[in-house]
Amino acid sequence: MNEESMKFRLKYVVEDTDRHGNVRLYYRRHGRKVRLRGPAGSPEFLADYKKAAAAPSDAQPRKERAGRVSKDSFAWLCAQYYKSAMWASLDPKTQKTRRAILERFALHKGNGEKPYRMMLARHIRKRRDEMIATPEAANSMVKVLRQLFRFAVTYDLADTNPAKDVELLKSNPEGYHSWTLAEIEQFERTHPVGSTARLALALALYTGQRRSDLVLFGRQHVQDGWLVFTQQKGKGRNPVRLEIPLVPELQRIIEASETGDLTFLVNAYGRPFTNAGFGNRFRKWCDEAGLGNCSVHGLRKAAAARPAELGCTEFEIMAITGHQTSKEVTRYTKAASQKVRAQAASQKMRAAQS
């Protein structure tokens, strides 16, 4: 066999290196891939090559079966993540949110079919910049991709985490709008005591909890004048159990409202609200009151700001809201704390002048 013939006959030989550094030889043509014994040029190699080259093959490349996910694609990596212990440790709500973000990213310009090992920080950064109109959504995408590739690195499916080097966009530092006293009164004028809307407002304002907890509160959580419960956020990984005093005003509104058997809040069909359903309904109640800038989460901020105006410490406020660090509480109560300090300074100045 002369050199030119060897070059012609070996043009369909490819080398693949696995993650352990082992080099493997294959005959690949028209989508068909056949393993060849090595080393290249050995009698075993030539025999395997001759057999593979002589085997009949279709004129057209083999098509992937419908619905089949190519190994080493981004979609394949996501599928492995969904089957991992790291995924199982997340609470269902977090799983749902992350899966939705990953699916949207996979659908964008065919990302799901692309090899995930070829993904670089600049690719993620480009997609982040395309979402600059919604910085929070862009940042959420980056954070979820960081977790996906952290899984890949941990399980030896990737060597690097490209999302780790992608910077987050600057977003509104104030976050959700915190309700003012005038806005609360405007909502109360629109929705009187006895309505579900007013009960929802009172539960949010006097407990300072997230909507995922508000929709579950019921009489079974009331013990000797205290609301005793475990927060839904992080319940599966780092459960936070709280005991909050049931203030008289909230108790009065509960007693004057039509409630369900297991939950205080029920929808028009007498059934408990879902998390998303309650959020949509509360949005409608705010719109009916002419409060387009207000939301149920903004009441959580207002509930944290109120005790700050009364001089409560961050740790005292955290005991009510259930925050595990003071970072968020500080952000919620920044304006209220400034008002308290300004009032104290003013009093000291007047005392010094008298």
Tab-separated table of C-alpha atoms in Angstrom:
chain	number	residue	atom	x	y	z
A	1	MET	CA	0.000	0.000	0.000
A	2	ASN	CA	1.628	3.265	-1.116
A	3	GLU	CA	1.543	6.534	0.851
A	4	GLU	CA	-1.010	8.257	-1.430
A	5	SER	CA	-3.388	5.281	-1.140
A	6	MET	CA	-3.015	5.288	2.645
A	7	LYS	CA	-3.865	8.998	2.798
A	8	PHE	CA	-6.972	8.466	0.682
A	9	ARG	CA	-8.240	5.503	2.597
A	10	LEU	CA	-7.630	7.053	6.018
A	11	LYS	CA	-9.391	10.356	5.462
A	12	TYR	CA	-12.477	9.298	7.486
A	13	VAL	CA	-10.464	8.439	10.598
A	14	VAL	CA	-10.994	10.751	13.539
A	15	GLU	CA	-9.503	10.920	17.002
A	16	ASP	CA	-11.593	11.549	20.120
A	17	THR	CA	-10.040	12.266	23.497
A	18	ASP	CA	-12.141	11.403	26.526
A	19	ARG	CA	-12.071	13.370	29.783
A	20	HIS	CA	-9.381	11.048	31.150
A	21	GLY	CA	-7.001	11.885	28.298
A	22	ASN	CA	-7.336	8.577	26.421
A	23	VAL	CA	-7.183	8.888	22.612
A	24	ARG	CA	-9.631	6.688	20.696
A	25	LEU	CA	-9.807	6.110	16.942
A	26	TYR	CA	-13.030	6.013	14.919
A	27	TYR	CA	-14.156	5.660	11.335
A	28	ARG	CA	-16.830	8.296	10.829
A	29	ARG	CA	-18.831	8.871	7.656
A	30	HIS	CA	-22.455	9.825	6.907
A	31	GLY	CA	-23.306	9.937	10.601
A	32	ARG	CA	-21.945	6.409	11.173
A	33	LYS	CA	-19.173	6.086	13.762
A	34	VAL	CA	-17.209	2.825	14.171
A	35	ARG	CA	-14.540	2.228	16.813
A	36	LEU	CA	-11.116	1.176	15.463
A	37	ARG	CA	-8.494	-0.703	17.430
A	38	GLY	CA	-5.212	1.122	17.818
A	39	PRO	CA	-2.556	2.119	17.426
A	40	ALA	CA	-2.994	3.694	14.002
A	41	GLY	CA	-1.274	1.666	11.288
A	42	SER	CA	-1.277	-1.599	13.245
A	43	PRO	CA	-2.651	-4.793	11.598
A	44	GLU	CA	-5.687	-4.662	13.916
A	45	PHE	CA	-6.308	-1.031	12.974
A	46	LEU	CA	-6.067	-1.718	9.226
A	47	ALA	CA	-8.395	-4.726	9.491
A	48	ASP	CA	-11.013	-2.703	11.370
A	49	TYR	CA	-10.660	0.190	8.946
A	50	LYS	CA	-11.112	-2.039	5.881
A	51	LYS	CA	-14.204	-3.608	7.399
A	52	ALA	CA	-15.746	-0.245	8.324
A	53	ALA	CA	-15.012	1.256	4.896
A	54	ALA	CA	-16.559	-1.718	3.095
A	55	ALA	CA	-19.767	-1.678	5.128
A	56	PRO	CA	-22.762	-0.269	3.212
A	57	SER	CA	-23.911	3.211	4.244
A	58	ASP	CA	-26.843	5.426	3.334
A	59	ALA	CA	-26.287	8.209	0.847
A	60	GLN	CA	-27.796	10.697	3.278
A	61	PRO	CA	-26.413	11.381	6.790
A	62	ARG	CA	-28.299	9.635	9.561
A	63	LYS	CA	-30.891	11.832	11.209
A	64	GLU	CA	-31.334	11.981	14.953
A	65	ARG	CA	-34.513	10.428	16.173
A	66	ALA	CA	-37.233	12.963	16.922
A	67	GLY	CA	-37.096	14.162	20.494
A	68	ARG	CA	-33.651	12.692	21.094
A	69	VAL	CA	-31.195	14.931	22.931
A	70	SER	CA	-27.643	14.862	21.619
A	71	LYS	CA	-25.103	13.952	24.248
A	72	ASP	CA	-22.870	16.816	25.376
A	73	SER	CA	-25.430	19.406	24.216
A	74	PHE	CA	-26.689	22.123	26.557
A	75	ALA	CA	-30.077	20.383	26.712
A	76	TRP	CA	-28.349	17.119	27.658
A	77	LEU	CA	-26.485	18.854	30.504
A	78	CYS	CA	-29.770	20.289	31.800
A	79	ALA	CA	-31.294	16.794	31.731
A	80	GLN	CA	-28.408	15.480	33.848
A	81	TYR	CA	-28.845	18.376	36.276
A	82	TYR	CA	-32.545	17.559	36.707
A	83	LYS	CA	-31.628	13.997	37.712
A	84	SER	CA	-28.940	14.989	40.233
A	85	ALA	CA	-28.976	15.159	44.021
A	86	MET	CA	-28.157	18.864	43.764
A	87	TRP	CA	-31.441	19.390	41.922
A	88	ALA	CA	-33.402	17.161	44.307
A	89	SER	CA	-32.229	19.285	47.262
A	90	LEU	CA	-34.047	22.349	45.879
A	91	ASP	CA	-37.599	23.125	46.917
A	92	PRO	CA	-40.277	22.659	44.193
A	93	LYS	CA	-40.779	26.382	43.659
A	94	THR	CA	-37.060	26.935	43.032
A	95	GLN	CA	-36.968	23.938	40.690
A	96	LYS	CA	-39.876	25.326	38.673
A	97	THR	CA	-38.274	28.764	38.387
A	98	ARG	CA	-34.847	27.437	37.406
A	99	ARG	CA	-36.241	24.996	34.865
A	100	ALA	CA	-38.234	27.788	33.187
A	101	ILE	CA	-35.113	29.980	32.949
A	102	LEU	CA	-32.984	27.149	31.548
A	103	GLU	CA	-35.657	26.213	29.001
A	104	ARG	CA	-35.917	29.808	27.793
A	105	PHE	CA	-32.137	29.987	27.430
A	106	ALA	CA	-32.071	26.654	25.559
A	107	LEU	CA	-34.729	27.829	23.082
A	108	HIS	CA	-32.916	31.095	22.327
A	109	LYS	CA	-31.114	30.726	18.984
A	110	GLY	CA	-30.881	26.954	19.361
A	111	ASN	CA	-28.685	27.063	22.469
A	112	GLY	CA	-30.099	23.739	23.615
A	113	GLU	CA	-28.511	21.911	20.683
A	114	LYS	CA	-25.073	23.501	21.060
A	115	PRO	CA	-22.209	21.728	22.911
A	116	TYR	CA	-22.142	23.083	26.440
A	117	ARG	CA	-18.351	22.666	26.721
A	118	MET	CA	-17.949	25.258	23.964
A	119	MET	CA	-19.937	27.852	25.900
A	120	LEU	CA	-17.801	30.779	27.028
A	121	ALA	CA	-18.406	33.738	29.300
A	122	ARG	CA	-18.732	36.030	26.275
A	123	HIS	CA	-21.653	33.966	24.955
A	124	ILE	CA	-23.555	34.328	28.232
A	125	ARG	CA	-22.579	37.971	28.534
A	126	LYS	CA	-23.984	38.646	25.059
A	127	ARG	CA	-27.332	37.118	25.991
A	128	ARG	CA	-27.300	39.063	29.278
A	129	ASP	CA	-26.807	42.317	27.375
A	130	GLU	CA	-29.719	41.476	25.060
A	131	MET	CA	-31.912	41.390	28.180
A	132	ILE	CA	-30.750	44.759	29.508
A	133	ALA	CA	-34.339	46.104	29.463
A	134	THR	CA	-35.158	43.593	32.228
A	135	PRO	CA	-32.011	43.529	34.391
A	136	GLU	CA	-33.509	41.366	37.135
A	137	ALA	CA	-34.451	38.690	34.597
A	138	ALA	CA	-30.982	38.919	33.046
A	139	ASN	CA	-29.330	38.524	36.432
A	140	SER	CA	-31.569	35.584	37.296
A	141	MET	CA	-30.473	33.875	34.075
A	142	VAL	CA	-26.802	34.376	34.919
A	143	LYS	CA	-27.293	33.071	38.462
A	144	VAL	CA	-29.110	29.940	37.261
A	145	LEU	CA	-26.413	29.244	34.652
A	146	ARG	CA	-23.815	29.569	37.410
A	147	GLN	CA	-25.611	26.850	39.351
A	148	LEU	CA	-25.944	24.613	36.272
A	149	PHE	CA	-22.226	24.795	35.499
A	150	ARG	CA	-21.334	24.452	39.179
A	151	PHE	CA	-23.137	21.108	38.966
A	152	ALA	CA	-21.235	20.255	35.771
A	153	VAL	CA	-17.856	21.001	37.369
A	154	THR	CA	-18.748	19.126	40.560
A	155	TYR	CA	-19.735	16.019	38.602
A	156	ASP	CA	-16.696	16.184	36.251
A	157	LEU	CA	-18.878	17.010	33.250
A	158	ALA	CA	-17.044	20.298	32.644
A	159	ASP	CA	-13.714	21.805	33.622
A	160	THR	CA	-14.809	25.409	34.045
A	161	ASN	CA	-17.853	27.478	34.958
A	162	PRO	CA	-18.195	30.161	32.242
A	163	ALA	CA	-21.118	31.884	33.992
A	164	LYS	CA	-19.026	32.540	37.100
A	165	ASP	CA	-17.100	35.280	35.306
A	166	VAL	CA	-20.188	37.051	33.938
A	167	GLU	CA	-20.976	40.213	35.870
A	168	LEU	CA	-24.497	40.997	37.042
A	169	LEU	CA	-26.256	44.046	35.678
A	170	LYS	CA	-27.014	46.968	37.940
A	171	SER	CA	-30.686	46.992	38.838
A	172	ASN	CA	-32.995	49.161	40.881
A	173	PRO	CA	-31.372	49.176	44.356
A	174	GLU	CA	-34.703	49.963	45.972
A	175	GLY	CA	-36.457	46.922	44.495
A	176	TYR	CA	-40.218	46.768	44.966
A	177	HIS	CA	-42.037	49.964	45.911
A	178	SER	CA	-42.758	50.142	49.652
A	179	TRP	CA	-46.320	51.211	50.418
A	180	THR	CA	-46.867	54.578	52.054
A	181	LEU	CA	-49.471	55.164	54.763
A	182	ALA	CA	-51.583	57.109	52.245
A	183	GLU	CA	-51.522	54.170	49.803
A	184	ILE	CA	-52.550	51.729	52.522
A	185	GLU	CA	-55.475	53.989	53.436
A	186	GLN	CA	-56.455	54.290	49.768
A	187	PHE	CA	-56.550	50.493	49.444
A	188	GLU	CA	-58.622	50.237	52.637
A	189	ARG	CA	-61.159	52.766	51.348
A	190	THR	CA	-61.617	50.695	48.183
A	191	HIS	CA	-61.753	47.326	49.941
A	192	PRO	CA	-63.659	47.427	53.285
A	193	VAL	CA	-63.325	45.058	56.213
A	194	GLY	CA	-65.042	41.783	55.369
A	195	SER	CA	-63.673	41.569	51.832
A	196	THR	CA	-60.979	39.072	50.843
A	197	ALA	CA	-58.853	41.929	49.536
A	198	ARG	CA	-58.842	43.660	52.943
A	199	LEU	CA	-58.020	40.393	54.716
A	200	ALA	CA	-55.106	39.844	52.315
A	201	LEU	CA	-53.813	43.354	53.007
A	202	ALA	CA	-54.007	42.836	56.775
A	203	LEU	CA	-52.262	39.452	56.657
A	204	ALA	CA	-49.420	40.882	54.573
A	205	LEU	CA	-49.094	44.109	56.551
A	206	TYR	CA	-49.305	42.681	60.075
A	207	THR	CA	-47.202	39.543	59.510
A	208	GLY	CA	-44.619	40.817	57.004
A	209	GLN	CA	-44.549	37.457	55.220
A	210	ARG	CA	-44.191	36.435	51.577
A	211	ARG	CA	-47.222	35.542	49.495
A	212	SER	CA	-46.159	31.850	49.509
A	213	ASP	CA	-46.824	31.909	53.277
A	214	LEU	CA	-49.866	34.183	53.202
A	215	VAL	CA	-51.862	31.775	51.029
A	216	LEU	CA	-51.284	28.943	53.552
A	217	PHE	CA	-52.102	30.737	56.797
A	218	GLY	CA	-55.139	29.256	58.563
A	219	ARG	CA	-56.612	28.761	62.017
A	220	GLN	CA	-54.384	25.732	62.545
A	221	HIS	CA	-51.441	28.136	62.706
A	222	VAL	CA	-52.919	30.195	65.564
A	223	GLN	CA	-51.774	29.069	69.011
A	224	ASP	CA	-52.578	31.116	72.145
A	225	GLY	CA	-52.653	34.405	70.252
A	226	TRP	CA	-49.521	33.641	68.201
A	227	LEU	CA	-49.117	32.741	64.543
A	228	VAL	CA	-46.807	29.709	64.500
A	229	PHE	CA	-45.509	28.426	61.145
A	230	THR	CA	-42.486	27.448	59.048
A	231	GLN	CA	-41.692	29.697	56.111
A	232	GLN	CA	-42.070	28.122	52.692
A	233	LYS	CA	-38.917	29.652	51.214
A	234	GLY	CA	-36.008	27.285	51.806
A	235	LYS	CA	-38.250	24.917	53.743
A	236	GLY	CA	-36.516	21.847	52.316
A	237	ARG	CA	-32.942	23.031	52.928
A	238	ASN	CA	-32.872	25.597	55.711
A	239	PRO	CA	-36.308	25.741	57.392
A	240	VAL	CA	-37.171	28.896	59.329
A	241	ARG	CA	-39.794	28.473	62.059
A	242	LEU	CA	-41.433	31.659	63.302
A	243	GLU	CA	-43.805	32.681	66.075
A	244	ILE	CA	-45.450	36.076	65.487
A	245	PRO	CA	-47.972	37.704	67.818
A	246	LEU	CA	-51.429	38.009	66.276
A	247	VAL	CA	-52.136	41.725	66.732
A	248	PRO	CA	-55.714	42.720	67.710
A	249	GLU	CA	-56.398	44.562	64.429
A	250	LEU	CA	-55.508	41.490	62.366
A	251	GLN	CA	-57.586	39.284	64.642
A	252	ARG	CA	-60.557	41.657	64.228
A	253	ILE	CA	-60.323	41.567	60.428
A	254	ILE	CA	-60.016	37.755	60.356
A	255	GLU	CA	-63.137	37.389	62.495
A	256	ALA	CA	-65.081	39.795	60.263
A	257	SER	CA	-64.073	37.999	57.040
A	258	GLU	CA	-65.321	34.885	55.278
A	259	THR	CA	-62.469	32.392	55.487
A	260	GLY	CA	-61.832	28.833	54.347
A	261	ASP	CA	-61.528	25.656	56.408
A	262	LEU	CA	-57.757	25.330	56.083
A	263	THR	CA	-56.727	28.781	54.892
A	264	PHE	CA	-57.912	32.260	55.765
A	265	LEU	CA	-57.694	33.344	52.124
A	266	VAL	CA	-59.907	31.601	49.565
A	267	ASN	CA	-60.713	32.413	45.947
A	268	ALA	CA	-64.119	32.934	44.337
A	269	TYR	CA	-64.652	29.165	44.291
A	270	GLY	CA	-63.999	28.797	48.015
A	271	ARG	CA	-60.647	27.097	47.438
A	272	PRO	CA	-57.187	28.168	48.668
A	273	PHE	CA	-55.232	30.425	46.346
A	274	THR	CA	-52.181	29.187	44.515
A	275	ASN	CA	-49.093	31.337	44.903
A	276	ALA	CA	-49.346	32.693	41.347
A	277	GLY	CA	-53.125	33.001	41.502
A	278	PHE	CA	-52.941	35.112	44.642
A	279	GLY	CA	-50.306	37.374	43.086
A	280	ASN	CA	-52.503	37.960	40.033
A	281	ARG	CA	-55.581	38.607	42.153
A	282	PHE	CA	-53.754	41.045	44.447
A	283	ARG	CA	-52.521	42.887	41.361
A	284	LYS	CA	-56.166	43.325	40.320
A	285	TRP	CA	-57.152	44.567	43.794
A	286	CYS	CA	-54.374	47.167	43.655
A	287	ASP	CA	-55.465	48.296	40.193
A	288	GLU	CA	-59.048	48.656	41.422
A	289	ALA	CA	-57.743	50.980	44.141
A	290	GLY	CA	-55.704	52.996	41.623
A	291	LEU	CA	-52.400	51.744	43.022
A	292	GLY	CA	-50.562	50.629	39.905
A	293	ASN	CA	-47.160	50.994	41.577
A	294	CYS	CA	-48.015	48.796	44.569
A	295	SER	CA	-47.640	45.032	45.005
A	296	VAL	CA	-48.026	42.418	47.709
A	297	HIS	CA	-44.238	42.229	48.116
A	298	GLY	CA	-44.165	45.965	48.692
A	299	LEU	CA	-46.311	45.362	51.781
A	300	ARG	CA	-43.552	43.106	53.153
A	301	LYS	CA	-41.196	46.069	52.848
A	302	ALA	CA	-43.728	48.360	54.534
A	303	ALA	CA	-44.170	45.824	57.330
A	304	ALA	CA	-40.419	45.910	57.950
A	305	ALA	CA	-40.228	49.703	57.737
A	306	ARG	CA	-42.972	50.322	60.316
A	307	PRO	CA	-41.080	48.831	63.284
A	308	ALA	CA	-37.941	50.637	62.118
A	309	GLU	CA	-39.800	53.953	62.432
A	310	LEU	CA	-40.658	52.943	66.000
A	311	GLY	CA	-36.969	52.407	66.741
A	312	CYS	CA	-36.853	48.596	66.589
A	313	THR	CA	-33.460	47.064	65.886
A	314	GLU	CA	-32.695	45.064	62.763
A	315	PHE	CA	-32.609	41.840	64.764
A	316	GLU	CA	-36.043	42.583	66.230
A	317	ILE	CA	-37.403	43.172	62.728
A	318	MET	CA	-35.734	39.976	61.456
A	319	ALA	CA	-37.553	38.056	64.193
A	320	ILE	CA	-40.823	39.076	62.524
A	321	THR	CA	-39.953	38.914	58.829
A	322	GLY	CA	-37.833	35.760	59.100
A	323	HIS	CA	-34.839	37.136	57.193
A	324	GLN	CA	-31.649	35.220	57.989
A	325	THR	CA	-29.300	38.142	57.346
A	326	SER	CA	-29.646	41.853	57.984
A	327	LYS	CA	-28.737	42.790	54.404
A	328	GLU	CA	-32.303	42.739	53.064
A	329	VAL	CA	-33.768	44.238	56.238
A	330	THR	CA	-31.279	47.091	56.016
A	331	ARG	CA	-32.384	47.770	52.453
A	332	TYR	CA	-36.052	47.626	53.424
A	333	THR	CA	-35.682	49.946	56.422
A	334	LYS	CA	-33.050	52.375	55.158
A	335	ALA	CA	-35.467	55.289	54.675
A	336	ALA	CA	-37.310	54.625	57.939
A	337	SER	CA	-34.062	54.389	59.912
A	338	GLN	CA	-32.892	57.670	58.405
A	339	LYS	CA	-36.133	59.314	59.500
A	340	VAL	CA	-35.715	58.036	63.075
A	341	ARG	CA	-32.084	59.212	63.247
A	342	ALA	CA	-33.010	62.609	61.808
A	343	GLN	CA	-35.765	63.000	64.412
A	344	ALA	CA	-33.380	62.042	67.225
A	345	ALA	CA	-30.749	64.473	65.949
A	346	SER	CA	-33.345	67.228	65.730
A	347	GLN	CA	-34.439	66.619	69.315
A	348	LYS	CA	-30.813	66.776	70.513
A	349	MET	CA	-30.250	70.042	68.638
A	350	ARG	CA	-33.375	71.615	70.153
A	351	ALA	CA	-32.331	70.471	73.632
A	352	ALA	CA	-28.881	71.996	73.154
A	353	GLN	CA	-30.386	75.319	72.092
A	354	SER	CA	-32.832	75.552	74.991
